[in-house]
Amino acid sequence: MRKIISRGSSKEAALFFDEVFPNDVLVFALAHVSKGDVSGDGCVPMNAGAPDKDVIASLLPKDKKAQRRAYRVGLLESAALIIGLSKSNPPSSPEEFDTLNEPIAEAMRREFNFDFSYSAISADVDGWLTHLSNLQDAIFRQAGFGKAPEWVSESFLVESDSSDNRSDEALFAMSLSNLALVDSQKLTWDQIIEFRKDNKSRSALRDLRLFFQDDLSGKSPAYISDKLGQLVDRQEKASKLWGFETTQKTLSVAFTNRSILATSAGGIAAAVAGAPLSVAAAAALAIPLGGCVLEFSKAWIEAKKSQIERPTKFLTQLKKLGMSANLGD
């Protein structure tokens, strides 16, 4: 796994993967609402209304159209969030919506020739959401990320789904706790860009993240423990070599029982827990392993459409950053 679509903070994914397609909707939306340069929370900085050129070139080194594509994906995601907000909290008038969202509407007209007025959107909200999602997926495919998994947060890696509008689904999860992982929020983008040139150190950090994907069926608990210990040791040495600060974190993956990850997770569960994955998850087993603690559980990850329709977290983040007045709060 070398390609990742990062939703939210991209700094974490940038430490590990060869190519990272950022979908930093929060910073993108703030840049348009505030009409200024915005950075923070591990997202790709926005300069002069566009994703930072040097950062994008580091994250997507093979794509000459990367900056434009990242911009368009962020624009579509921002538009979808605005539509979701209007659905859950309708404006007092169409004029209020159009005035508040003029920066995004102007960009949508320029990039996609869309009429992003309230009268156009309110006529078919669900149709708009589906269309915007399809356009995003098309851009991902053009960039070679059509089948790339999504990095949903700093701790959860969720496999991609071929369905454009998959419903909320109960998932299995495996977690490694008691890990000293690099604190990406303490790093500058200049540090990350320089670090990404060191393939050996980056692979040392990445390989620990990919532990859950290894086919360990039939391996002994001692073998798995030793392998994990070696991966932890490699990433700790790479972190020290670069002088990166670390913090205690939990590394997790979430997946359905139909995914490829379920096969490797089943092998790990059988080897170290002596039970099928479903049994280990239902019992929430926690097993010391390689200096860490391996935990099995059930997880719940919201689908993209649900995130759009219940954008409470998005609003909270905007308010914390002092943008509530611009949003009509």
Short mmCIF file of C-alpha atoms in Angstrom, two decimals:
data_model
loop_
_atom_site.label_atom_id
_atom_site.label_comp_id
_atom_site.label_asym_id
_atom_site.label_seq_id
_atom_site.Cartn_x
_atom_site.Cartn_y
_atom_site.Cartn_z
CA MET A 1 0.00 0.00 0.00
CA ARG A 2 1.74 3.14 -1.19
CA LYS A 3 -1.12 5.46 -2.13
CA ILE A 4 -3.48 7.04 0.39
CA ILE A 5 -6.38 9.50 0.23
CA SER A 6 -6.10 11.58 3.38
CA ARG A 7 -9.32 12.99 4.83
CA GLY A 8 -8.58 15.66 7.42
CA SER A 9 -5.00 16.02 8.66
CA SER A 10 -2.51 15.00 5.97
CA LYS A 11 0.69 15.35 8.01
CA GLU A 12 0.35 11.91 9.56
CA ALA A 13 -0.11 10.12 6.24
CA ALA A 14 2.72 12.15 4.69
CA LEU A 15 5.18 10.54 7.10
CA PHE A 16 4.53 7.04 5.81
CA PHE A 17 3.18 6.77 2.28
CA ASP A 18 4.77 7.42 -1.10
CA GLU A 19 1.82 9.33 -2.51
CA VAL A 20 -0.82 11.14 -0.45
CA PHE A 21 -3.86 12.79 -2.02
CA PRO A 22 -5.00 15.41 0.53
CA ASN A 23 -8.68 16.07 1.10
CA ASP A 24 -8.27 18.80 3.72
CA VAL A 25 -11.74 20.21 3.49
CA LEU A 26 -11.66 22.24 6.72
CA VAL A 27 -8.66 24.37 5.76
CA PHE A 28 -9.92 24.64 2.19
CA ALA A 29 -13.31 25.96 3.31
CA LEU A 30 -11.78 28.38 5.79
CA ALA A 31 -9.47 29.79 3.12
CA HIS A 32 -12.47 30.62 0.94
CA VAL A 33 -14.62 31.98 3.76
CA SER A 34 -11.84 34.13 5.22
CA LYS A 35 -10.39 34.99 1.78
CA GLY A 36 -6.89 34.58 3.20
CA ASP A 37 -4.03 32.15 3.72
CA VAL A 38 -4.88 29.36 6.16
CA SER A 39 -2.90 26.57 7.79
CA GLY A 40 -3.24 24.38 10.86
CA ASP A 41 -4.35 21.08 12.31
CA GLY A 42 -1.95 19.13 10.10
CA CYS A 43 -3.67 20.12 6.87
CA VAL A 44 -2.00 21.24 3.67
CA PRO A 45 -1.66 25.05 3.88
CA MET A 46 -3.70 27.20 1.52
CA ASN A 47 -1.75 30.05 -0.04
CA ALA A 48 -3.40 32.61 -2.32
CA GLY A 49 -6.47 30.40 -2.60
CA ALA A 50 -4.63 27.22 -3.64
CA PRO A 51 -2.98 24.27 -1.86
CA ASP A 52 0.68 24.99 -1.13
CA LYS A 53 2.66 24.14 -4.27
CA ASP A 54 5.74 22.71 -2.52
CA VAL A 55 3.71 20.53 -0.17
CA ILE A 56 1.57 19.16 -3.00
CA ALA A 57 4.67 18.46 -5.11
CA SER A 58 6.06 16.38 -2.23
CA LEU A 59 2.81 14.49 -1.59
CA LEU A 60 2.06 13.84 -5.28
CA PRO A 61 5.45 13.92 -7.02
CA LYS A 62 4.32 12.10 -10.19
CA ASP A 63 1.26 14.21 -10.99
CA LYS A 64 1.82 17.43 -12.93
CA LYS A 65 -1.82 18.38 -12.37
CA ALA A 66 -1.77 17.60 -8.64
CA GLN A 67 -2.33 21.12 -7.36
CA ARG A 68 -5.37 21.68 -9.57
CA ARG A 69 -6.81 18.26 -8.73
CA ALA A 70 -6.33 18.74 -4.99
CA TYR A 71 -7.99 22.15 -5.27
CA ARG A 72 -10.99 20.74 -7.13
CA VAL A 73 -11.49 17.86 -4.68
CA GLY A 74 -11.37 20.28 -1.75
CA LEU A 75 -13.85 22.56 -3.50
CA LEU A 76 -16.30 19.70 -4.12
CA GLU A 77 -16.00 18.49 -0.53
CA SER A 78 -16.59 21.99 0.80
CA ALA A 79 -19.64 22.38 -1.43
CA ALA A 80 -21.02 19.06 -0.19
CA LEU A 81 -20.57 20.11 3.43
CA ILE A 82 -22.36 23.40 2.78
CA ILE A 83 -25.26 21.53 1.19
CA GLY A 84 -25.38 19.20 4.18
CA LEU A 85 -25.45 22.15 6.55
CA SER A 86 -28.31 23.75 4.64
CA LYS A 87 -30.26 20.50 4.79
CA SER A 88 -29.88 20.03 8.55
CA ASN A 89 -30.14 23.74 9.36
CA PRO A 90 -32.02 25.57 6.57
CA PRO A 91 -31.17 29.27 6.10
CA SER A 92 -33.75 31.88 6.99
CA SER A 93 -33.88 32.89 3.33
CA PRO A 94 -32.28 31.95 -0.01
CA GLU A 95 -30.55 35.33 0.01
CA GLU A 96 -28.84 34.51 3.32
CA PHE A 97 -27.44 31.26 1.90
CA ASP A 98 -26.26 32.92 -1.31
CA THR A 99 -24.55 35.78 0.54
CA LEU A 100 -22.74 33.56 3.05
CA ASN A 101 -21.52 31.11 0.43
CA GLU A 102 -20.60 33.47 -2.39
CA PRO A 103 -16.83 32.61 -2.20
CA ILE A 104 -17.54 28.90 -2.72
CA ALA A 105 -20.27 29.65 -5.29
CA GLU A 106 -17.86 31.78 -7.31
CA ALA A 107 -15.26 29.00 -7.28
CA MET A 108 -17.88 26.41 -8.31
CA ARG A 109 -18.93 28.58 -11.24
CA ARG A 110 -15.33 29.02 -12.33
CA GLU A 111 -14.23 25.38 -11.96
CA PHE A 112 -17.38 23.44 -12.87
CA ASN A 113 -19.78 25.98 -14.40
CA PHE A 114 -22.29 25.18 -11.62
CA ASP A 115 -25.09 27.41 -10.37
CA PHE A 116 -24.45 27.04 -6.63
CA SER A 117 -27.42 29.14 -5.53
CA TYR A 118 -29.89 28.00 -2.89
CA SER A 119 -32.71 27.82 -5.42
CA ALA A 120 -30.68 25.43 -7.59
CA ILE A 121 -29.49 23.25 -4.70
CA SER A 122 -32.72 23.00 -2.70
CA ALA A 123 -34.57 21.55 -5.68
CA ASP A 124 -32.61 18.28 -5.40
CA VAL A 125 -30.28 18.11 -2.39
CA ASP A 126 -29.64 14.36 -2.57
CA GLY A 127 -29.01 14.57 -6.29
CA TRP A 128 -26.43 17.29 -5.72
CA LEU A 129 -24.64 15.25 -3.04
CA THR A 130 -24.48 12.21 -5.31
CA HIS A 131 -23.24 14.27 -8.25
CA LEU A 132 -20.51 15.96 -6.19
CA SER A 133 -19.38 12.59 -4.83
CA ASN A 134 -19.21 11.15 -8.35
CA LEU A 135 -17.13 14.09 -9.54
CA GLN A 136 -14.70 13.58 -6.67
CA ASP A 137 -14.39 9.90 -7.47
CA ALA A 138 -13.67 10.76 -11.11
CA ILE A 139 -10.82 13.07 -10.07
CA PHE A 140 -9.38 10.37 -7.80
CA ARG A 141 -9.44 7.93 -10.72
CA GLN A 142 -7.76 10.43 -13.04
CA ALA A 143 -5.01 10.88 -10.45
CA GLY A 144 -4.53 7.12 -10.11
CA PHE A 145 -6.22 6.95 -6.69
CA GLY A 146 -9.41 5.19 -7.76
CA LYS A 147 -8.76 2.20 -5.52
CA ALA A 148 -6.65 3.90 -2.86
CA PRO A 149 -7.78 3.50 0.77
CA GLU A 150 -8.72 6.52 2.86
CA TRP A 151 -6.72 7.74 5.82
CA VAL A 152 -9.70 8.93 7.86
CA SER A 153 -7.85 10.17 10.93
CA GLU A 154 -4.52 9.80 12.66
CA SER A 155 -5.41 6.36 13.95
CA PHE A 156 -7.95 4.76 11.60
CA LEU A 157 -7.20 3.43 8.15
CA VAL A 158 -10.37 2.42 6.33
CA GLU A 159 -10.48 0.39 3.15
CA SER A 160 -12.12 2.00 0.15
CA ASP A 161 -15.51 0.77 -1.05
CA SER A 162 -16.64 0.60 -4.67
CA SER A 163 -20.09 1.91 -3.73
CA ASP A 164 -20.49 5.66 -4.05
CA ASN A 165 -23.14 5.86 -1.34
CA ARG A 166 -22.38 3.03 1.03
CA SER A 167 -24.48 3.05 4.18
CA ASP A 168 -23.16 3.13 7.74
CA GLU A 169 -21.70 -0.26 8.56
CA ALA A 170 -20.46 -2.01 11.69
CA LEU A 171 -16.78 -2.85 11.29
CA PHE A 172 -14.13 -4.90 12.99
CA ALA A 173 -11.12 -3.09 14.40
CA MET A 174 -7.66 -4.03 15.60
CA SER A 175 -5.50 -1.69 17.64
CA LEU A 176 -1.94 -1.57 18.91
CA SER A 177 -1.65 0.55 22.04
CA ASN A 178 1.34 1.63 24.14
CA LEU A 179 3.25 2.82 21.07
CA ALA A 180 5.66 5.76 20.96
CA LEU A 181 4.72 7.25 17.59
CA VAL A 182 5.92 10.42 15.90
CA ASP A 183 3.86 13.45 16.92
CA SER A 184 3.18 14.86 13.46
CA GLN A 185 1.57 18.00 14.85
CA LYS A 186 4.94 19.06 16.25
CA LEU A 187 6.51 18.95 12.78
CA THR A 188 6.54 21.70 10.18
CA TRP A 189 5.72 20.96 6.57
CA ASP A 190 9.31 21.87 5.67
CA GLN A 191 10.52 19.09 8.00
CA ILE A 192 8.08 16.62 6.48
CA ILE A 193 9.05 17.52 2.91
CA GLU A 194 12.71 16.91 3.76
CA PHE A 195 11.92 13.67 5.60
CA ARG A 196 9.98 12.33 2.62
CA LYS A 197 13.21 12.33 0.61
CA ASP A 198 14.60 9.64 2.97
CA ASN A 199 12.86 6.52 1.64
CA LYS A 200 14.56 4.20 4.13
CA SER A 201 13.38 6.11 7.20
CA ARG A 202 9.91 6.59 5.74
CA SER A 203 9.59 2.86 5.07
CA ALA A 204 10.59 2.17 8.69
CA LEU A 205 7.63 4.27 9.87
CA ARG A 206 5.30 2.89 7.21
CA ASP A 207 6.03 -0.80 7.78
CA LEU A 208 4.75 -0.64 11.35
CA ARG A 209 1.52 0.84 10.02
CA LEU A 210 1.20 -2.06 7.59
CA PHE A 211 1.63 -4.76 10.24
CA PHE A 212 -2.09 -5.49 10.13
CA GLN A 213 -1.89 -6.37 6.43
CA ASP A 214 0.73 -9.10 6.77
CA ASP A 215 -0.39 -12.66 6.12
CA LEU A 216 0.52 -14.30 9.42
CA SER A 217 -1.73 -17.34 9.10
CA GLY A 218 -0.10 -20.38 10.69
CA LYS A 219 2.64 -18.34 12.37
CA SER A 220 3.37 -18.86 16.05
CA PRO A 221 2.64 -16.18 18.66
CA ALA A 222 6.41 -15.95 19.28
CA TYR A 223 7.08 -15.25 15.59
CA ILE A 224 4.40 -12.55 15.44
CA SER A 225 5.64 -10.98 18.66
CA ASP A 226 9.23 -10.89 17.38
CA LYS A 227 8.16 -9.42 14.03
CA LEU A 228 6.13 -6.70 15.71
CA GLY A 229 9.00 -5.94 18.08
CA GLN A 230 11.36 -5.49 15.13
CA LEU A 231 8.94 -3.12 13.39
CA VAL A 232 8.54 -1.05 16.55
CA ASP A 233 12.32 -0.91 17.00
CA ARG A 234 12.88 0.22 13.39
CA GLN A 235 10.40 3.05 13.61
CA GLU A 236 11.81 4.21 16.96
CA LYS A 237 15.34 4.34 15.50
CA ALA A 238 14.13 6.30 12.47
CA SER A 239 12.31 8.76 14.73
CA LYS A 240 15.45 9.32 16.82
CA LEU A 241 17.63 9.68 13.72
CA TRP A 242 15.50 12.59 12.56
CA GLY A 243 15.05 14.04 16.04
CA PHE A 244 11.27 13.72 15.89
CA GLU A 245 9.26 14.04 19.09
CA THR A 246 7.11 11.03 19.92
CA THR A 247 3.96 10.60 21.97
CA GLN A 248 2.03 7.62 23.29
CA LYS A 249 -0.59 6.69 20.73
CA THR A 250 -2.82 3.86 19.61
CA LEU A 251 -2.53 2.58 16.06
CA SER A 252 -5.79 1.17 14.66
CA VAL A 253 -7.36 -0.18 11.51
CA ALA A 254 -11.04 -0.73 10.76
CA PHE A 255 -12.43 -3.10 8.13
CA THR A 256 -15.47 -5.14 7.16
CA ASN A 257 -15.57 -8.92 7.18
CA ARG A 258 -15.52 -8.83 3.35
CA SER A 259 -12.26 -6.93 3.04
CA ILE A 260 -8.76 -8.21 2.38
CA LEU A 261 -7.74 -6.98 5.82
CA ALA A 262 -10.23 -9.36 7.40
CA THR A 263 -8.18 -12.29 6.09
CA SER A 264 -4.90 -11.11 7.61
CA ALA A 265 -6.66 -10.04 10.82
CA GLY A 266 -8.24 -13.48 11.05
CA GLY A 267 -4.80 -15.07 10.83
CA ILE A 268 -3.48 -12.84 13.61
CA ALA A 269 -6.51 -13.54 15.79
CA ALA A 270 -6.17 -17.30 15.33
CA ALA A 271 -2.45 -17.21 16.11
CA VAL A 272 -2.34 -14.94 19.16
CA ALA A 273 -5.88 -15.29 20.56
CA GLY A 274 -6.66 -18.86 19.52
CA ALA A 275 -10.08 -17.73 18.33
CA PRO A 276 -11.83 -16.54 15.15
CA LEU A 277 -11.76 -12.80 14.50
CA SER A 278 -15.48 -12.42 15.21
CA VAL A 279 -15.10 -14.08 18.63
CA ALA A 280 -12.01 -12.05 19.53
CA ALA A 281 -13.75 -8.81 18.52
CA ALA A 282 -16.97 -9.64 20.36
CA ALA A 283 -14.98 -10.39 23.51
CA ALA A 284 -12.83 -7.25 23.07
CA LEU A 285 -9.70 -9.29 23.70
CA ALA A 286 -6.50 -7.43 24.62
CA ILE A 287 -3.23 -9.37 24.38
CA PRO A 288 0.33 -8.20 25.25
CA LEU A 289 2.45 -8.58 22.11
CA GLY A 290 5.91 -7.34 21.15
CA GLY A 291 6.01 -4.70 23.88
CA CYS A 292 2.56 -3.43 22.83
CA VAL A 293 -1.02 -4.42 23.52
CA LEU A 294 -3.03 -5.88 20.63
CA GLU A 295 -6.77 -5.31 20.95
CA PHE A 296 -9.68 -6.70 18.94
CA SER A 297 -13.03 -4.91 18.88
CA LYS A 298 -16.03 -3.79 16.87
CA ALA A 299 -15.87 -0.32 15.32
CA TRP A 300 -18.30 2.08 13.69
CA ILE A 301 -17.16 4.40 10.96
CA GLU A 302 -19.57 6.89 9.40
CA ALA A 303 -19.94 6.84 5.65
CA LYS A 304 -19.20 9.96 3.65
CA LYS A 305 -22.86 10.85 3.20
CA SER A 306 -23.55 10.58 6.92
CA GLN A 307 -20.61 12.86 7.67
CA ILE A 308 -22.08 15.43 5.31
CA GLU A 309 -25.59 15.19 6.73
CA ARG A 310 -24.43 15.46 10.34
CA PRO A 311 -21.68 18.10 10.16
CA THR A 312 -21.62 18.98 13.88
CA LYS A 313 -17.88 18.37 14.16
CA PHE A 314 -17.21 20.58 11.15
CA LEU A 315 -19.20 23.46 12.63
CA THR A 316 -17.47 23.05 15.99
CA GLN A 317 -14.05 23.30 14.36
CA LEU A 318 -15.08 26.41 12.44
CA LYS A 319 -16.32 28.08 15.61
CA LYS A 320 -13.11 27.24 17.47
CA LEU A 321 -11.17 29.00 14.73
CA GLY A 322 -13.28 32.11 15.06
CA MET A 323 -15.24 31.78 11.84
CA SER A 324 -18.72 31.52 13.35
CA ALA A 325 -19.64 35.09 12.48
CA ASN A 326 -18.90 34.44 8.83
CA LEU A 327 -21.17 31.41 8.93
CA GLY A 328 -24.16 33.32 10.22
CA ASP A 329 -24.00 31.90 13.78
#
